[in-house]
Amino acid sequence: MARLAFLLFILGLCLTTAMAVEPEATTPLIAAKAAIVMDRQTGVVLWSYNPDLPLPMASTTKIMTAMVILDHGGDKLDQSVTVSQQAAGTGGS
């Protein structure tokens, strides 16, 4: 009976240790300062790393913004646009 109790104790200890190590094993190694993975349809955040860290806009974002402008209004590039004080005062704008 003592052997069975000892074996169950060791088994429980091994399982507890394995469960404690598993989340680290599934955490991706990234070089980015921040990252986020979001479900496109629901907007649910699936994974994040420093999601609230303020960072400057990425170059890819700038390029995609330019592409959208050219696709949806490329013939109106000389048109003036008024920007609100609130929008102009937003960090990163």
PDB file of N, CA and C in Angstrom:
ATOM      1  N   MET A   1       0.816  -1.186   0.000  1.00  0.00           N
ATOM      2  CA  MET A   1       0.000   0.000   0.000  1.00  0.00           C
ATOM      3  C   MET A   1       0.870   1.265   0.000  1.00  0.00           C
ATOM      4  N   ALA A   2       1.967   1.223   0.758  1.00  0.00           N
ATOM      5  CA  ALA A   2       2.878   2.365   0.810  1.00  0.00           C
ATOM      6  C   ALA A   2       3.531   2.590  -0.546  1.00  0.00           C
ATOM      7  N   ARG A   3       3.849   1.487  -1.256  1.00  0.00           N
ATOM      8  CA  ARG A   3       4.445   1.613  -2.595  1.00  0.00           C
ATOM      9  C   ARG A   3       3.468   2.278  -3.558  1.00  0.00           C
ATOM     10  N   LEU A   4       2.207   1.878  -3.496  1.00  0.00           N
ATOM     11  CA  LEU A   4       1.197   2.455  -4.376  1.00  0.00           C
ATOM     12  C   LEU A   4       1.050   3.954  -4.106  1.00  0.00           C
ATOM     13  N   ALA A   5       0.998   4.331  -2.842  1.00  0.00           N
ATOM     14  CA  ALA A   5       0.892   5.745  -2.487  1.00  0.00           C
ATOM     15  C   ALA A   5       2.111   6.517  -2.985  1.00  0.00           C
ATOM     16  N   PHE A   6       3.291   5.933  -2.828  1.00  0.00           N
ATOM     17  CA  PHE A   6       4.523   6.577  -3.293  1.00  0.00           C
ATOM     18  C   PHE A   6       4.504   6.737  -4.812  1.00  0.00           C
ATOM     19  N   LEU A   7       4.086   5.699  -5.537  1.00  0.00           N
ATOM     20  CA  LEU A   7       4.022   5.768  -6.999  1.00  0.00           C
ATOM     21  C   LEU A   7       3.011   6.825  -7.463  1.00  0.00           C
ATOM     22  N   LEU A   8       1.866   6.896  -6.792  1.00  0.00           N
ATOM     23  CA  LEU A   8       0.872   7.904  -7.148  1.00  0.00           C
ATOM     24  C   LEU A   8       1.414   9.310  -6.872  1.00  0.00           C
ATOM     25  N   PHE A   9       2.143   9.475  -5.776  1.00  0.00           N
ATOM     26  CA  PHE A   9       2.760  10.760  -5.461  1.00  0.00           C
ATOM     27  C   PHE A   9       3.753  11.173  -6.553  1.00  0.00           C
ATOM     28  N   ILE A  10       4.620  10.254  -6.958  1.00  0.00           N
ATOM     29  CA  ILE A  10       5.618  10.531  -8.002  1.00  0.00           C
ATOM     30  C   ILE A  10       4.921  10.839  -9.326  1.00  0.00           C
ATOM     31  N   LEU A  11       3.890  10.067  -9.670  1.00  0.00           N
ATOM     32  CA  LEU A  11       3.146  10.303 -10.910  1.00  0.00           C
ATOM     33  C   LEU A  11       2.514  11.696 -10.893  1.00  0.00           C
ATOM     34  N   GLY A  12       1.912  12.045  -9.767  1.00  0.00           N
ATOM     35  CA  GLY A  12       1.318  13.380  -9.645  1.00  0.00           C
ATOM     36  C   GLY A  12       2.357  14.475  -9.764  1.00  0.00           C
ATOM     37  N   LEU A  13       3.515  14.270  -9.171  1.00  0.00           N
ATOM     38  CA  LEU A  13       4.595  15.249  -9.255  1.00  0.00           C
ATOM     39  C   LEU A  13       5.080  15.414 -10.695  1.00  0.00           C
ATOM     40  N   CYS A  14       5.209  14.301 -11.401  1.00  0.00           N
ATOM     41  CA  CYS A  14       5.642  14.356 -12.805  1.00  0.00           C
ATOM     42  C   CYS A  14       4.618  15.075 -13.667  1.00  0.00           C
ATOM     43  N   LEU A  15       3.345  14.780 -13.467  1.00  0.00           N
ATOM     44  CA  LEU A  15       2.296  15.427 -14.257  1.00  0.00           C
ATOM     45  C   LEU A  15       2.229  16.922 -13.965  1.00  0.00           C
ATOM     46  N   THR A  16       2.365  17.298 -12.703  1.00  0.00           N
ATOM     47  CA  THR A  16       2.351  18.715 -12.337  1.00  0.00           C
ATOM     48  C   THR A  16       3.524  19.442 -12.977  1.00  0.00           C
ATOM     49  N   THR A  17       4.697  18.850 -12.952  1.00  0.00           N
ATOM     50  CA  THR A  17       5.877  19.450 -13.566  1.00  0.00           C
ATOM     51  C   THR A  17       5.703  19.557 -15.071  1.00  0.00           C
ATOM     52  N   ALA A  18       5.161  18.531 -15.697  1.00  0.00           N
ATOM     53  CA  ALA A  18       4.956  18.553 -17.153  1.00  0.00           C
ATOM     54  C   ALA A  18       3.950  19.626 -17.535  1.00  0.00           C
ATOM     55  N   MET A  19       2.883  19.790 -16.751  1.00  0.00           N
ATOM     56  CA  MET A  19       1.889  20.808 -17.056  1.00  0.00           C
ATOM     57  C   MET A  19       2.461  22.206 -16.876  1.00  0.00           C
ATOM     58  N   ALA A  20       3.351  22.385 -15.915  1.00  0.00           N
ATOM     59  CA  ALA A  20       3.943  23.694 -15.678  1.00  0.00           C
ATOM     60  C   ALA A  20       4.897  24.087 -16.801  1.00  0.00           C
ATOM     61  N   VAL A  21       5.521  23.112 -17.443  1.00  0.00           N
ATOM     62  CA  VAL A  21       6.489  23.387 -18.504  1.00  0.00           C
ATOM     63  C   VAL A  21       5.809  23.586 -19.846  1.00  0.00           C
ATOM     64  N   GLU A  22       4.656  22.977 -20.071  1.00  0.00           N
ATOM     65  CA  GLU A  22       4.025  22.994 -21.382  1.00  0.00           C
ATOM     66  C   GLU A  22       3.753  24.382 -21.956  1.00  0.00           C
ATOM     67  N   PRO A  23       3.187  25.374 -21.216  1.00  0.00           N
ATOM     68  CA  PRO A  23       2.934  26.674 -21.836  1.00  0.00           C
ATOM     69  C   PRO A  23       4.187  27.329 -22.391  1.00  0.00           C
ATOM     70  N   GLU A  24       5.330  27.165 -21.728  1.00  0.00           N
ATOM     71  CA  GLU A  24       6.568  27.740 -22.243  1.00  0.00           C
ATOM     72  C   GLU A  24       6.975  27.076 -23.552  1.00  0.00           C
ATOM     73  N   ALA A  25       6.692  25.785 -23.666  1.00  0.00           N
ATOM     74  CA  ALA A  25       7.072  25.060 -24.872  1.00  0.00           C
ATOM     75  C   ALA A  25       6.245  25.515 -26.074  1.00  0.00           C
ATOM     76  N   THR A  26       5.024  26.033 -25.841  1.00  0.00           N
ATOM     77  CA  THR A  26       4.176  26.447 -26.951  1.00  0.00           C
ATOM     78  C   THR A  26       4.293  27.937 -27.243  1.00  0.00           C
ATOM     79  N   THR A  27       5.027  28.681 -26.430  1.00  0.00           N
ATOM     80  CA  THR A  27       5.203  30.104 -26.668  1.00  0.00           C
ATOM     81  C   THR A  27       6.202  30.307 -27.803  1.00  0.00           C
ATOM     82  N   PRO A  28       5.770  30.991 -28.882  1.00  0.00           N
ATOM     83  CA  PRO A  28       6.694  31.187 -29.998  1.00  0.00           C
ATOM     84  C   PRO A  28       7.826  32.140 -29.633  1.00  0.00           C
ATOM     85  N   LEU A  29       8.980  31.901 -30.175  1.00  0.00           N
ATOM     86  CA  LEU A  29      10.118  32.792 -29.983  1.00  0.00           C
ATOM     87  C   LEU A  29      10.082  33.837 -31.090  1.00  0.00           C
ATOM     88  N   ILE A  30       9.915  35.091 -30.706  1.00  0.00           N
ATOM     89  CA  ILE A  30       9.848  36.165 -31.697  1.00  0.00           C
ATOM     90  C   ILE A  30      10.848  37.247 -31.332  1.00  0.00           C
ATOM     91  N   ALA A  31      11.310  37.966 -32.326  1.00  0.00           N
ATOM     92  CA  ALA A  31      12.255  39.052 -32.103  1.00  0.00           C
ATOM     93  C   ALA A  31      11.531  40.396 -32.006  1.00  0.00           C
ATOM     94  N   ALA A  32      10.235  40.415 -32.288  1.00  0.00           N
ATOM     95  CA  ALA A  32       9.468  41.663 -32.267  1.00  0.00           C
ATOM     96  C   ALA A  32       9.286  42.174 -30.845  1.00  0.00           C
ATOM     97  N   LYS A  33       9.119  43.492 -30.721  1.00  0.00           N
ATOM     98  CA  LYS A  33       8.851  44.089 -29.417  1.00  0.00           C
ATOM     99  C   LYS A  33       7.417  43.821 -28.977  1.00  0.00           C
ATOM    100  N   ALA A  34       6.523  43.643 -29.931  1.00  0.00           N
ATOM    101  CA  ALA A  34       5.120  43.380 -29.640  1.00  0.00           C
ATOM    102  C   ALA A  34       4.509  42.634 -30.815  1.00  0.00           C
ATOM    103  N   ALA A  35       3.469  41.860 -30.530  1.00  0.00           N
ATOM    104  CA  ALA A  35       2.787  41.112 -31.593  1.00  0.00           C
ATOM    105  C   ALA A  35       1.381  40.764 -31.131  1.00  0.00           C
ATOM    106  N   ILE A  36       0.513  40.518 -32.093  1.00  0.00           N
ATOM    107  CA  ILE A  36      -0.856  40.123 -31.765  1.00  0.00           C
ATOM    108  C   ILE A  36      -1.386  39.235 -32.888  1.00  0.00           C
ATOM    109  N   VAL A  37      -2.133  38.203 -32.505  1.00  0.00           N
ATOM    110  CA  VAL A  37      -2.796  37.323 -33.470  1.00  0.00           C
ATOM    111  C   VAL A  37      -4.284  37.409 -33.172  1.00  0.00           C
ATOM    112  N   MET A  38      -5.054  37.793 -34.202  1.00  0.00           N
ATOM    113  CA  MET A  38      -6.477  38.044 -34.009  1.00  0.00           C
ATOM    114  C   MET A  38      -7.290  37.282 -35.051  1.00  0.00           C
ATOM    115  N   ASP A  39      -8.432  36.767 -34.640  1.00  0.00           N
ATOM    116  CA  ASP A  39      -9.351  36.120 -35.578  1.00  0.00           C
ATOM    117  C   ASP A  39      -9.961  37.203 -36.453  1.00  0.00           C
ATOM    118  N   ARG A  40      -9.800  37.091 -37.742  1.00  0.00           N
ATOM    119  CA  ARG A  40     -10.228  38.122 -38.686  1.00  0.00           C
ATOM    120  C   ARG A  40     -11.737  38.332 -38.669  1.00  0.00           C
ATOM    121  N   GLN A  41     -12.507  37.268 -38.543  1.00  0.00           N
ATOM    122  CA  GLN A  41     -13.962  37.389 -38.608  1.00  0.00           C
ATOM    123  C   GLN A  41     -14.584  37.874 -37.306  1.00  0.00           C
ATOM    124  N   THR A  42     -14.076  37.422 -36.167  1.00  0.00           N
ATOM    125  CA  THR A  42     -14.694  37.775 -34.883  1.00  0.00           C
ATOM    126  C   THR A  42     -13.992  38.915 -34.170  1.00  0.00           C
ATOM    127  N   GLY A  43     -12.737  39.175 -34.506  1.00  0.00           N
ATOM    128  CA  GLY A  43     -11.971  40.195 -33.817  1.00  0.00           C
ATOM    129  C   GLY A  43     -11.431  39.743 -32.469  1.00  0.00           C
ATOM    130  N   VAL A  44     -11.574  38.457 -32.153  1.00  0.00           N
ATOM    131  CA  VAL A  44     -11.102  37.911 -30.885  1.00  0.00           C
ATOM    132  C   VAL A  44      -9.579  37.768 -30.933  1.00  0.00           C
ATOM    133  N   VAL A  45      -8.909  38.276 -29.896  1.00  0.00           N
ATOM    134  CA  VAL A  45      -7.456  38.158 -29.805  1.00  0.00           C
ATOM    135  C   VAL A  45      -7.116  36.738 -29.373  1.00  0.00           C
ATOM    136  N   LEU A  46      -6.377  36.016 -30.210  1.00  0.00           N
ATOM    137  CA  LEU A  46      -6.005  34.632 -29.937  1.00  0.00           C
ATOM    138  C   LEU A  46      -4.699  34.545 -29.152  1.00  0.00           C
ATOM    139  N   TRP A  47      -3.790  35.483 -29.391  1.00  0.00           N
ATOM    140  CA  TRP A  47      -2.491  35.500 -28.712  1.00  0.00           C
ATOM    141  C   TRP A  47      -1.916  36.900 -28.817  1.00  0.00           C
ATOM    142  N   SER A  48      -1.235  37.326 -27.771  1.00  0.00           N
ATOM    143  CA  SER A  48      -0.600  38.639 -27.838  1.00  0.00           C
ATOM    144  C   SER A  48       0.666  38.664 -26.993  1.00  0.00           C
ATOM    145  N   TYR A  49       1.570  39.539 -27.372  1.00  0.00           N
ATOM    146  CA  TYR A  49       2.816  39.768 -26.655  1.00  0.00           C
ATOM    147  C   TYR A  49       3.025  41.278 -26.608  1.00  0.00           C
ATOM    148  N   ASN A  50       2.982  41.868 -25.434  1.00  0.00           N
ATOM    149  CA  ASN A  50       3.072  43.324 -25.247  1.00  0.00           C
ATOM    150  C   ASN A  50       2.076  44.067 -26.138  1.00  0.00           C
ATOM    151  N   PRO A  51       0.776  43.714 -26.072  1.00  0.00           N
ATOM    152  CA  PRO A  51      -0.184  44.323 -26.999  1.00  0.00           C
ATOM    153  C   PRO A  51      -0.403  45.821 -26.794  1.00  0.00           C
ATOM    154  N   ASP A  52      -0.109  46.354 -25.614  1.00  0.00           N
ATOM    155  CA  ASP A  52      -0.353  47.770 -25.343  1.00  0.00           C
ATOM    156  C   ASP A  52       0.903  48.633 -25.442  1.00  0.00           C
ATOM    157  N   LEU A  53       1.993  48.043 -25.905  1.00  0.00           N
ATOM    158  CA  LEU A  53       3.239  48.794 -26.048  1.00  0.00           C
ATOM    159  C   LEU A  53       3.133  49.763 -27.225  1.00  0.00           C
ATOM    160  N   PRO A  54       3.254  51.076 -26.987  1.00  0.00           N
ATOM    161  CA  PRO A  54       3.181  52.032 -28.092  1.00  0.00           C
ATOM    162  C   PRO A  54       4.402  51.886 -29.003  1.00  0.00           C
ATOM    163  N   LEU A  55       4.146  51.724 -30.287  1.00  0.00           N
ATOM    164  CA  LEU A  55       5.220  51.582 -31.277  1.00  0.00           C
ATOM    165  C   LEU A  55       4.901  52.446 -32.490  1.00  0.00           C
ATOM    166  N   PRO A  56       5.924  52.902 -33.198  1.00  0.00           N
ATOM    167  CA  PRO A  56       5.660  53.650 -34.432  1.00  0.00           C
ATOM    168  C   PRO A  56       5.038  52.737 -35.494  1.00  0.00           C
ATOM    169  N   MET A  57       4.325  53.353 -36.423  1.00  0.00           N
ATOM    170  CA  MET A  57       3.680  52.602 -37.480  1.00  0.00           C
ATOM    171  C   MET A  57       4.729  51.853 -38.315  1.00  0.00           C
ATOM    172  N   ALA A  58       4.441  50.609 -38.631  1.00  0.00           N
ATOM    173  CA  ALA A  58       5.368  49.789 -39.414  1.00  0.00           C
ATOM    174  C   ALA A  58       5.370  50.227 -40.871  1.00  0.00           C
ATOM    175  N   SER A  59       6.469  50.004 -41.550  1.00  0.00           N
ATOM    176  CA  SER A  59       6.591  50.366 -42.965  1.00  0.00           C
ATOM    177  C   SER A  59       5.554  49.655 -43.818  1.00  0.00           C
ATOM    178  N   THR A  60       5.239  48.410 -43.478  1.00  0.00           N
ATOM    179  CA  THR A  60       4.229  47.663 -44.232  1.00  0.00           C
ATOM    180  C   THR A  60       2.884  48.363 -44.150  1.00  0.00           C
ATOM    181  N   THR A  61       2.560  48.903 -42.971  1.00  0.00           N
ATOM    182  CA  THR A  61       1.298  49.626 -42.801  1.00  0.00           C
ATOM    183  C   THR A  61       1.270  50.864 -43.686  1.00  0.00           C
ATOM    184  N   LYS A  62       2.388  51.563 -43.770  1.00  0.00           N
ATOM    185  CA  LYS A  62       2.462  52.758 -44.609  1.00  0.00           C
ATOM    186  C   LYS A  62       2.264  52.393 -46.081  1.00  0.00           C
ATOM    187  N   ILE A  63       2.890  51.328 -46.511  1.00  0.00           N
ATOM    188  CA  ILE A  63       2.762  50.888 -47.907  1.00  0.00           C
ATOM    189  C   ILE A  63       1.324  50.469 -48.208  1.00  0.00           C
ATOM    190  N   MET A  64       0.709  49.705 -47.299  1.00  0.00           N
ATOM    191  CA  MET A  64      -0.676  49.263 -47.519  1.00  0.00           C
ATOM    192  C   MET A  64      -1.627  50.455 -47.541  1.00  0.00           C
ATOM    193  N   THR A  65      -1.389  51.457 -46.683  1.00  0.00           N
ATOM    194  CA  THR A  65      -2.226  52.661 -46.695  1.00  0.00           C
ATOM    195  C   THR A  65      -2.125  53.353 -48.047  1.00  0.00           C
ATOM    196  N   ALA A  66      -0.922  53.492 -48.571  1.00  0.00           N
ATOM    197  CA  ALA A  66      -0.735  54.109 -49.885  1.00  0.00           C
ATOM    198  C   ALA A  66      -1.437  53.309 -50.975  1.00  0.00           C
ATOM    199  N   MET A  67      -1.375  51.989 -50.910  1.00  0.00           N
ATOM    200  CA  MET A  67      -2.041  51.149 -51.920  1.00  0.00           C
ATOM    201  C   MET A  67      -3.558  51.315 -51.873  1.00  0.00           C
ATOM    202  N   VAL A  68      -4.132  51.378 -50.670  1.00  0.00           N
ATOM    203  CA  VAL A  68      -5.577  51.566 -50.534  1.00  0.00           C
ATOM    204  C   VAL A  68      -5.983  52.921 -51.103  1.00  0.00           C
ATOM    205  N   ILE A  69      -5.200  53.947 -50.796  1.00  0.00           N
ATOM    206  CA  ILE A  69      -5.506  55.285 -51.327  1.00  0.00           C
ATOM    207  C   ILE A  69      -5.470  55.272 -52.848  1.00  0.00           C
ATOM    208  N   LEU A  70      -4.463  54.656 -53.426  1.00  0.00           N
ATOM    209  CA  LEU A  70      -4.350  54.615 -54.890  1.00  0.00           C
ATOM    210  C   LEU A  70      -5.472  53.794 -55.519  1.00  0.00           C
ATOM    211  N   ASP A  71      -5.881  52.704 -54.842  1.00  0.00           N
ATOM    212  CA  ASP A  71      -6.955  51.857 -55.374  1.00  0.00           C
ATOM    213  C   ASP A  71      -8.322  52.537 -55.298  1.00  0.00           C
ATOM    214  N   HIS A  72      -8.555  53.324 -54.252  1.00  0.00           N
ATOM    215  CA  HIS A  72      -9.899  53.862 -54.024  1.00  0.00           C
ATOM    216  C   HIS A  72     -10.016  55.362 -54.238  1.00  0.00           C
ATOM    217  N   GLY A  73      -8.992  55.995 -54.649  1.00  0.00           N
ATOM    218  CA  GLY A  73      -9.092  57.435 -54.864  1.00  0.00           C
ATOM    219  C   GLY A  73      -7.877  58.000 -55.546  1.00  0.00           C
ATOM    220  N   GLY A  74      -7.226  57.191 -56.327  1.00  0.00           N
ATOM    221  CA  GLY A  74      -5.992  57.595 -56.991  1.00  0.00           C
ATOM    222  C   GLY A  74      -6.164  58.758 -57.932  1.00  0.00           C
ATOM    223  N   ASP A  75      -7.402  58.992 -58.405  1.00  0.00           N
ATOM    224  CA  ASP A  75      -7.638  60.097 -59.333  1.00  0.00           C
ATOM    225  C   ASP A  75      -7.911  61.414 -58.592  1.00  0.00           C
ATOM    226  N   LYS A  76      -7.933  61.366 -57.251  1.00  0.00           N
ATOM    227  CA  LYS A  76      -8.236  62.572 -56.460  1.00  0.00           C
ATOM    228  C   LYS A  76      -7.065  62.924 -55.535  1.00  0.00           C
ATOM    229  N   LEU A  77      -5.847  62.681 -55.962  1.00  0.00           N
ATOM    230  CA  LEU A  77      -4.688  62.915 -55.106  1.00  0.00           C
ATOM    231  C   LEU A  77      -4.410  64.393 -54.860  1.00  0.00           C
ATOM    232  N   ASP A  78      -5.001  65.288 -55.653  1.00  0.00           N
ATOM    233  CA  ASP A  78      -4.798  66.720 -55.443  1.00  0.00           C
ATOM    234  C   ASP A  78      -5.900  67.328 -54.574  1.00  0.00           C
ATOM    235  N   GLN A  79      -6.817  66.502 -54.085  1.00  0.00           N
ATOM    236  CA  GLN A  79      -7.932  66.965 -53.260  1.00  0.00           C
ATOM    237  C   GLN A  79      -7.464  67.259 -51.828  1.00  0.00           C
ATOM    238  N   SER A  80      -7.911  68.390 -51.245  1.00  0.00           N
ATOM    239  CA  SER A  80      -7.583  68.741 -49.866  1.00  0.00           C
ATOM    240  C   SER A  80      -8.489  67.965 -48.903  1.00  0.00           C
ATOM    241  N   VAL A  81      -7.922  67.605 -47.763  1.00  0.00           N
ATOM    242  CA  VAL A  81      -8.665  66.872 -46.740  1.00  0.00           C
ATOM    243  C   VAL A  81      -8.482  67.599 -45.419  1.00  0.00           C
ATOM    244  N   THR A  82      -9.570  67.775 -44.669  1.00  0.00           N
ATOM    245  CA  THR A  82      -9.502  68.417 -43.362  1.00  0.00           C
ATOM    246  C   THR A  82      -9.433  67.338 -42.287  1.00  0.00           C
ATOM    247  N   VAL A  83      -8.472  67.489 -41.374  1.00  0.00           N
ATOM    248  CA  VAL A  83      -8.278  66.529 -40.294  1.00  0.00           C
ATOM    249  C   VAL A  83      -8.633  67.210 -38.982  1.00  0.00           C
ATOM    250  N   SER A  84      -9.426  66.534 -38.131  1.00  0.00           N
ATOM    251  CA  SER A  84      -9.827  67.121 -36.855  1.00  0.00           C
ATOM    252  C   SER A  84      -8.647  67.267 -35.912  1.00  0.00           C
ATOM    253  N   GLN A  85      -8.768  68.168 -34.923  1.00  0.00           N
ATOM    254  CA  GLN A  85      -7.721  68.353 -33.926  1.00  0.00           C
ATOM    255  C   GLN A  85      -7.480  67.053 -33.152  1.00  0.00           C
ATOM    256  N   GLN A  86      -8.567  66.343 -32.846  1.00  0.00           N
ATOM    257  CA  GLN A  86      -8.436  65.081 -32.102  1.00  0.00           C
ATOM    258  C   GLN A  86      -7.614  64.053 -32.901  1.00  0.00           C
ATOM    259  N   ALA A  87      -7.924  63.927 -34.192  1.00  0.00           N
ATOM    260  CA  ALA A  87      -7.182  62.985 -35.035  1.00  0.00           C
ATOM    261  C   ALA A  87      -5.724  63.407 -35.176  1.00  0.00           C
ATOM    262  N   ALA A  88      -5.500  64.700 -35.343  1.00  0.00           N
ATOM    263  CA  ALA A  88      -4.130  65.206 -35.502  1.00  0.00           C
ATOM    264  C   ALA A  88      -3.328  65.033 -34.215  1.00  0.00           C
ATOM    265  N   GLY A  89      -3.997  65.060 -33.066  1.00  0.00           N
ATOM    266  CA  GLY A  89      -3.308  64.933 -31.788  1.00  0.00           C
ATOM    267  C   GLY A  89      -3.098  63.501 -31.334  1.00  0.00           C
ATOM    268  N   THR A  90      -3.588  62.537 -32.089  1.00  0.00           N
ATOM    269  CA  THR A  90      -3.443  61.139 -31.730  1.00  0.00           C
ATOM    270  C   THR A  90      -1.997  60.703 -31.965  1.00  0.00           C
ATOM    271  N   GLY A  91      -1.410  60.040 -30.984  1.00  0.00           N
ATOM    272  CA  GLY A  91      -0.029  59.576 -31.111  1.00  0.00           C
ATOM    273  C   GLY A  91       0.169  58.675 -32.311  1.00  0.00           C
ATOM    274  N   GLY A  92       1.241  58.890 -33.024  1.00  0.00           N
ATOM    275  CA  GLY A  92       1.555  58.090 -34.197  1.00  0.00           C
ATOM    276  C   GLY A  92       0.898  58.594 -35.476  1.00  0.00           C
ATOM    277  N   SER A  93       0.100  59.643 -35.356  1.00  0.00           N
ATOM    278  CA  SER A  93      -0.578  60.187 -36.546  1.00  0.00           C
ATOM    279  C   SER A  93       0.299  61.195 -37.241  1.00  0.00           C
TER     280      SER A  93
END
